[in-house]
mmCIF file of C-alpha atoms in Angstrom:
data_model
loop_
_atom_site.group_PDB
_atom_site.id
_atom_site.type_symbol
_atom_site.label_atom_id
_atom_site.label_comp_id
_atom_site.label_asym_id
_atom_site.label_seq_id
_atom_site.Cartn_x
_atom_site.Cartn_y
_atom_site.Cartn_z
ATOM 1 C CA UNK A 1 3.109 -8.804 29.864
ATOM 2 C CA UNK A 2 5.860 -11.294 30.187
ATOM 3 C CA UNK A 3 4.337 -12.122 33.796
ATOM 4 C CA UNK A 4 1.168 -11.048 34.026
ATOM 5 C CA UNK A 5 -0.660 -7.991 34.447
ATOM 6 C CA UNK A 6 2.056 -6.963 36.817
ATOM 7 C CA UNK A 7 4.503 -9.208 35.431
ATOM 8 C CA UNK A 8 4.614 -10.741 38.792
ATOM 9 C CA UNK A 9 1.098 -11.767 38.812
ATOM 10 C CA UNK A 10 0.334 -15.833 37.080
ATOM 11 C CA UNK A 11 -2.297 -15.788 34.338
ATOM 12 C CA UNK A 12 -5.078 -17.837 34.661
ATOM 13 C CA UNK A 13 -6.064 -18.667 30.675
ATOM 14 C CA UNK A 14 -8.501 -17.470 29.599
ATOM 15 C CA UNK A 15 -9.803 -16.049 32.924
ATOM 16 C CA UNK A 16 -12.651 -13.473 32.207
ATOM 17 C CA UNK A 17 -14.262 -11.622 35.610
ATOM 18 C CA UNK A 18 -11.865 -12.298 38.577
ATOM 19 C CA UNK A 19 -13.449 -12.565 40.987
ATOM 20 C CA UNK A 20 -10.778 -10.265 43.011
ATOM 21 C CA UNK A 21 -11.335 -7.607 40.196
ATOM 22 C CA UNK A 22 -15.212 -7.675 40.072
ATOM 23 C CA UNK A 23 -14.930 -7.041 44.731
ATOM 24 C CA UNK A 24 -11.751 -4.537 43.785
ATOM 25 C CA UNK A 25 -14.151 -2.767 41.653
ATOM 26 C CA UNK A 26 -17.412 -3.662 43.737
ATOM 27 C CA UNK A 27 -15.660 -2.890 47.200
ATOM 28 C CA UNK A 28 -13.651 0.980 46.120
ATOM 29 C CA UNK A 29 -16.463 2.637 44.456
ATOM 30 C CA UNK A 30 -19.555 3.491 46.993
ATOM 31 C CA UNK A 31 -16.645 4.215 49.721
ATOM 32 C CA UNK A 32 -15.086 6.787 47.550
ATOM 33 C CA UNK A 33 -18.040 8.205 47.519
ATOM 34 C CA UNK A 34 -18.259 7.514 43.395
ATOM 35 C CA UNK A 35 -21.724 7.141 42.038
ATOM 36 C CA UNK A 36 -23.877 5.780 38.784
ATOM 37 C CA UNK A 37 -25.405 9.344 37.276
ATOM 38 C CA UNK A 38 -28.285 8.280 35.891
ATOM 39 C CA UNK A 39 -28.397 7.595 31.826
ATOM 40 C CA UNK A 40 -31.036 6.304 29.204
ATOM 41 C CA UNK A 41 -30.436 2.903 28.694
ATOM 42 C CA UNK A 42 -30.994 3.360 24.339
ATOM 43 C CA UNK A 43 -27.256 6.047 24.620
ATOM 44 C CA UNK A 44 -23.848 5.097 24.259
ATOM 45 C CA UNK A 45 -21.562 7.542 27.337
ATOM 46 C CA UNK A 46 -18.533 7.214 25.699
ATOM 47 C CA UNK A 47 -14.982 8.930 26.928
ATOM 48 C CA UNK A 48 -11.871 9.538 25.151
ATOM 49 C CA UNK A 49 -9.014 9.950 26.523
ATOM 50 C CA UNK A 50 -6.798 12.528 25.593
ATOM 51 C CA UNK A 51 -3.187 13.317 25.727
ATOM 52 C CA UNK A 52 -1.578 16.144 26.419
ATOM 53 C CA UNK A 53 2.090 14.584 26.980
ATOM 54 C CA UNK A 54 4.699 14.299 24.221
ATOM 55 C CA UNK A 55 4.268 10.999 23.225
ATOM 56 C CA UNK A 56 0.837 9.192 21.824
ATOM 57 C CA UNK A 57 -1.019 11.457 21.517
ATOM 58 C CA UNK A 58 -3.846 11.271 18.211
ATOM 59 C CA UNK A 59 -3.467 14.243 15.855
ATOM 60 C CA UNK A 60 -6.454 13.527 14.254
ATOM 61 C CA UNK A 61 -8.463 13.432 17.630
ATOM 62 C CA UNK A 62 -10.609 16.200 15.980
ATOM 63 C CA UNK A 63 -11.799 14.416 13.640
ATOM 64 C CA UNK A 64 -12.411 11.358 15.591
ATOM 65 C CA UNK A 65 -13.900 12.995 18.021
ATOM 66 C CA UNK A 66 -16.511 15.727 14.940
ATOM 67 C CA UNK A 67 -17.296 11.721 13.921
ATOM 68 C CA UNK A 68 -18.461 9.622 15.948
ATOM 69 C CA UNK A 69 -20.799 13.337 17.290
ATOM 70 C CA UNK A 70 -23.021 12.714 13.535
ATOM 71 C CA UNK A 71 -23.921 10.048 15.748
ATOM 72 C CA UNK A 72 -27.688 10.294 17.856
ATOM 73 C CA UNK A 73 -27.185 7.507 20.219
ATOM 74 C CA UNK A 74 -23.691 8.905 21.113
ATOM 75 C CA UNK A 75 -22.627 11.199 24.061
ATOM 76 C CA UNK A 76 -18.905 12.005 23.114
ATOM 77 C CA UNK A 77 -17.467 13.791 25.206
ATOM 78 C CA UNK A 78 -12.743 13.837 25.595
ATOM 79 C CA UNK A 79 -11.287 14.688 28.728
ATOM 80 C CA UNK A 80 -7.101 14.830 29.906
ATOM 81 C CA UNK A 81 -6.339 13.457 32.726
ATOM 82 C CA UNK A 82 -4.195 15.904 33.968
ATOM 83 C CA UNK A 83 -3.602 15.511 38.083
ATOM 84 C CA UNK A 84 -3.285 19.197 39.207
ATOM 85 C CA UNK A 85 -6.167 19.730 36.693
ATOM 86 C CA UNK A 86 -8.348 17.063 37.104
ATOM 87 C CA UNK A 87 -8.889 15.700 40.876
ATOM 88 C CA UNK A 88 -8.390 11.553 40.885
ATOM 89 C CA UNK A 89 -11.489 11.315 42.213
ATOM 90 C CA UNK A 90 -13.215 13.429 39.123
ATOM 91 C CA UNK A 91 -11.620 10.266 37.299
ATOM 92 C CA UNK A 92 -12.985 7.935 38.588
ATOM 93 C CA UNK A 93 -16.606 9.533 38.925
ATOM 94 C CA UNK A 94 -15.821 10.127 35.227
ATOM 95 C CA UNK A 95 -14.870 6.583 34.198
ATOM 96 C CA UNK A 96 -17.071 4.337 36.507
ATOM 97 C CA UNK A 97 -19.822 7.070 34.312
ATOM 98 C CA UNK A 98 -18.544 6.203 30.860
ATOM 99 C CA UNK A 99 -19.302 3.291 29.046
ATOM 100 C CA UNK A 100 -17.268 2.864 26.434
ATOM 101 C CA UNK A 101 -14.211 4.100 28.010
ATOM 102 C CA UNK A 102 -11.069 4.749 25.098
ATOM 103 C CA UNK A 103 -7.810 6.265 24.025
ATOM 104 C CA UNK A 104 -4.093 5.087 23.451
ATOM 105 C CA UNK A 105 -1.407 3.002 25.081
ATOM 106 C CA UNK A 106 -0.772 4.511 28.323
ATOM 107 C CA UNK A 107 -2.194 4.546 32.154
ATOM 108 C CA UNK A 108 -5.060 6.647 31.928
ATOM 109 C CA UNK A 109 -6.810 3.170 31.334
ATOM 110 C CA UNK A 110 -5.791 1.424 34.152
ATOM 111 C CA UNK A 111 -9.716 3.020 34.527
ATOM 112 C CA UNK A 112 -10.843 0.050 32.919
ATOM 113 C CA UNK A 113 -10.744 -1.066 36.958
ATOM 114 C CA UNK A 114 -13.953 1.315 37.630
ATOM 115 C CA UNK A 115 -16.303 0.459 34.241
ATOM 116 C CA UNK A 116 -19.859 -0.768 35.063
ATOM 117 C CA UNK A 117 -20.067 -4.088 34.495
ATOM 118 C CA UNK A 118 -21.524 -3.079 30.503
ATOM 119 C CA UNK A 119 -19.285 -1.010 29.652
ATOM 120 C CA UNK A 120 -16.068 -1.480 26.796
ATOM 121 C CA UNK A 121 -12.453 -0.718 25.768
ATOM 122 C CA UNK A 122 -11.369 1.051 22.831
ATOM 123 C CA UNK A 123 -7.516 0.507 23.343
ATOM 124 C CA UNK A 124 -7.062 2.893 19.983
ATOM 125 C CA UNK A 125 -3.361 1.608 19.118
ATOM 126 C CA UNK A 126 -1.574 -0.232 21.506
ATOM 127 C CA UNK A 127 1.676 0.088 20.451
ATOM 128 C CA UNK A 128 3.052 -3.406 19.265
ATOM 129 C CA UNK A 129 2.412 -4.428 23.550
ATOM 130 C CA UNK A 130 -1.430 -5.954 23.079
ATOM 131 C CA UNK A 131 -1.858 -8.170 26.544
ATOM 132 C CA UNK A 132 -1.347 -5.215 28.545
ATOM 133 C CA UNK A 133 -4.956 -3.498 28.739
ATOM 134 C CA UNK A 134 -6.976 -6.401 27.227
ATOM 135 C CA UNK A 135 -5.896 -9.063 29.693
ATOM 136 C CA UNK A 136 -6.643 -5.977 32.015
ATOM 137 C CA UNK A 137 -10.328 -5.587 30.733
ATOM 138 C CA UNK A 138 -10.891 -9.467 30.239
ATOM 139 C CA UNK A 139 -10.041 -9.185 34.051
ATOM 140 C CA UNK A 140 -12.469 -7.265 34.803
ATOM 141 C CA UNK A 141 -15.084 -8.739 32.999
ATOM 142 C CA UNK A 142 -15.597 -6.021 30.106
ATOM 143 C CA UNK A 143 -15.102 -5.583 26.368
ATOM 144 C CA UNK A 144 -12.687 -4.652 24.841
ATOM 145 C CA UNK A 145 -11.614 -3.561 21.090
ATOM 146 C CA UNK A 146 -8.646 -1.885 19.560
ATOM 147 C CA UNK A 147 -6.988 -1.662 15.953
ATOM 148 C CA UNK A 148 -7.247 -3.113 13.795
ATOM 149 C CA UNK A 149 -6.253 -2.278 9.675
ATOM 150 C CA UNK A 150 -2.364 -1.823 10.245
ATOM 151 C CA UNK A 151 -2.411 -0.106 6.845
ATOM 152 C CA UNK A 152 -4.978 2.161 7.830
ATOM 153 C CA UNK A 153 -3.044 4.678 10.615
ATOM 154 C CA UNK A 154 -0.710 6.294 10.023
ATOM 155 C CA UNK A 155 2.761 7.267 12.478
ATOM 156 C CA UNK A 156 3.547 10.779 13.125
ATOM 157 C CA UNK A 157 8.034 9.500 12.542
ATOM 158 C CA UNK A 158 9.155 6.728 13.449
ATOM 159 C CA UNK A 159 9.242 5.779 17.106
ATOM 160 C CA UNK A 160 12.032 5.674 19.257
ATOM 161 C CA UNK A 161 13.237 4.883 22.450
ATOM 162 C CA UNK A 162 14.584 8.162 24.356
ATOM 163 C CA UNK A 163 17.692 5.416 26.077
ATOM 164 C CA UNK A 164 18.136 2.684 23.420
ATOM 165 C CA UNK A 165 17.695 4.288 20.681
ATOM 166 C CA UNK A 166 15.994 1.707 18.643
ATOM 167 C CA UNK A 167 12.577 1.903 16.119
ATOM 168 C CA UNK A 168 9.471 2.086 19.243
ATOM 169 C CA UNK A 169 6.008 2.345 18.601
ATOM 170 C CA UNK A 170 4.853 4.090 21.360
ATOM 171 C CA UNK A 171 7.358 6.844 20.885
ATOM 172 C CA UNK A 172 5.543 8.911 18.628
ATOM 173 C CA UNK A 173 2.392 10.439 18.010
ATOM 174 C CA UNK A 174 -0.184 8.700 15.394
ATOM 175 C CA UNK A 175 -2.904 9.532 12.681
ATOM 176 C CA UNK A 176 -5.853 7.215 12.183
ATOM 177 C CA UNK A 177 -8.955 6.199 8.616
ATOM 178 C CA UNK A 178 -11.771 7.951 10.444
ATOM 179 C CA UNK A 179 -13.935 5.475 7.792
ATOM 180 C CA UNK A 180 -12.200 2.934 9.955
ATOM 181 C CA UNK A 181 -12.523 4.445 13.178
ATOM 182 C CA UNK A 182 -16.530 4.374 13.913
ATOM 183 C CA UNK A 183 -17.161 0.942 11.571
ATOM 184 C CA UNK A 184 -15.205 -0.145 15.149
ATOM 185 C CA UNK A 185 -16.620 2.062 17.264
ATOM 186 C CA UNK A 186 -20.140 1.629 16.147
ATOM 187 C CA UNK A 187 -20.037 -2.131 16.736
ATOM 188 C CA UNK A 188 -17.920 -2.107 19.965
ATOM 189 C CA UNK A 189 -21.277 0.975 20.271
ATOM 190 C CA UNK A 190 -23.867 -1.479 19.093
ATOM 191 C CA UNK A 191 -22.639 -4.561 22.172
ATOM 192 C CA UNK A 192 -21.968 -2.193 24.107
ATOM 193 C CA UNK A 193 -25.482 -1.165 24.150
ATOM 194 C CA UNK A 194 -27.095 -4.524 24.221
ATOM 195 C CA UNK A 195 -25.780 -5.626 27.620
ATOM 196 C CA UNK A 196 -26.276 -2.246 29.364
ATOM 197 C CA UNK A 197 -30.284 -2.133 27.980
ATOM 198 C CA UNK A 198 -29.972 -6.198 29.730
ATOM 199 C CA UNK A 199 -28.809 -4.730 32.962
ATOM 200 C CA UNK A 200 -30.838 -1.601 33.585
ATOM 201 C CA UNK A 201 -33.968 -4.495 32.533
ATOM 202 C CA UNK A 202 -33.389 -6.530 35.530
ATOM 203 C CA UNK A 203 -32.524 -2.979 37.991
ATOM 204 C CA UNK A 204 -29.448 -3.386 38.522
ATOM 205 C CA UNK A 205 -26.732 -0.352 37.743
#
């Protein structure tokens, strides 16, 4: 973002694991009654944030989920954080118990601030807005990846900004190459698992 995370907040270049972000997360989570469920240190809990919106849906989402479920150490679930059917506190509980939190570019990825310290974020496609959630993950001190090969994703149609009428990557839906998707997921999962096991070995939850 041009002026920082919230447009007017200066971001120190290279700042990782902001004390302010850490303090906010550690302060608010227990006071909301959110807890870390027991989880085997050899399991990576993956939460895919689905979208029921008009734009930025994953057209082959079921295919991607099916592929992830073939990996033995991944515990995969799909959620849709619609506030009328998924209360906000339940959303935080879900996010806090995710080792990998993934979804398309959108405000739901703000749940990055509620992730455990060892977690990773997979912004499946940043829709040509590369800094927003990458910066949030960096400040929270968690790992971040996004789609790398533009030749292995496909637009449903050319996105058009609803008011400006100009091409815009945020206003369409996408499909993703399954093999490339799994390569990214497994690489991130291996890294998250290493960090998770290190934390568990110190008995810091």
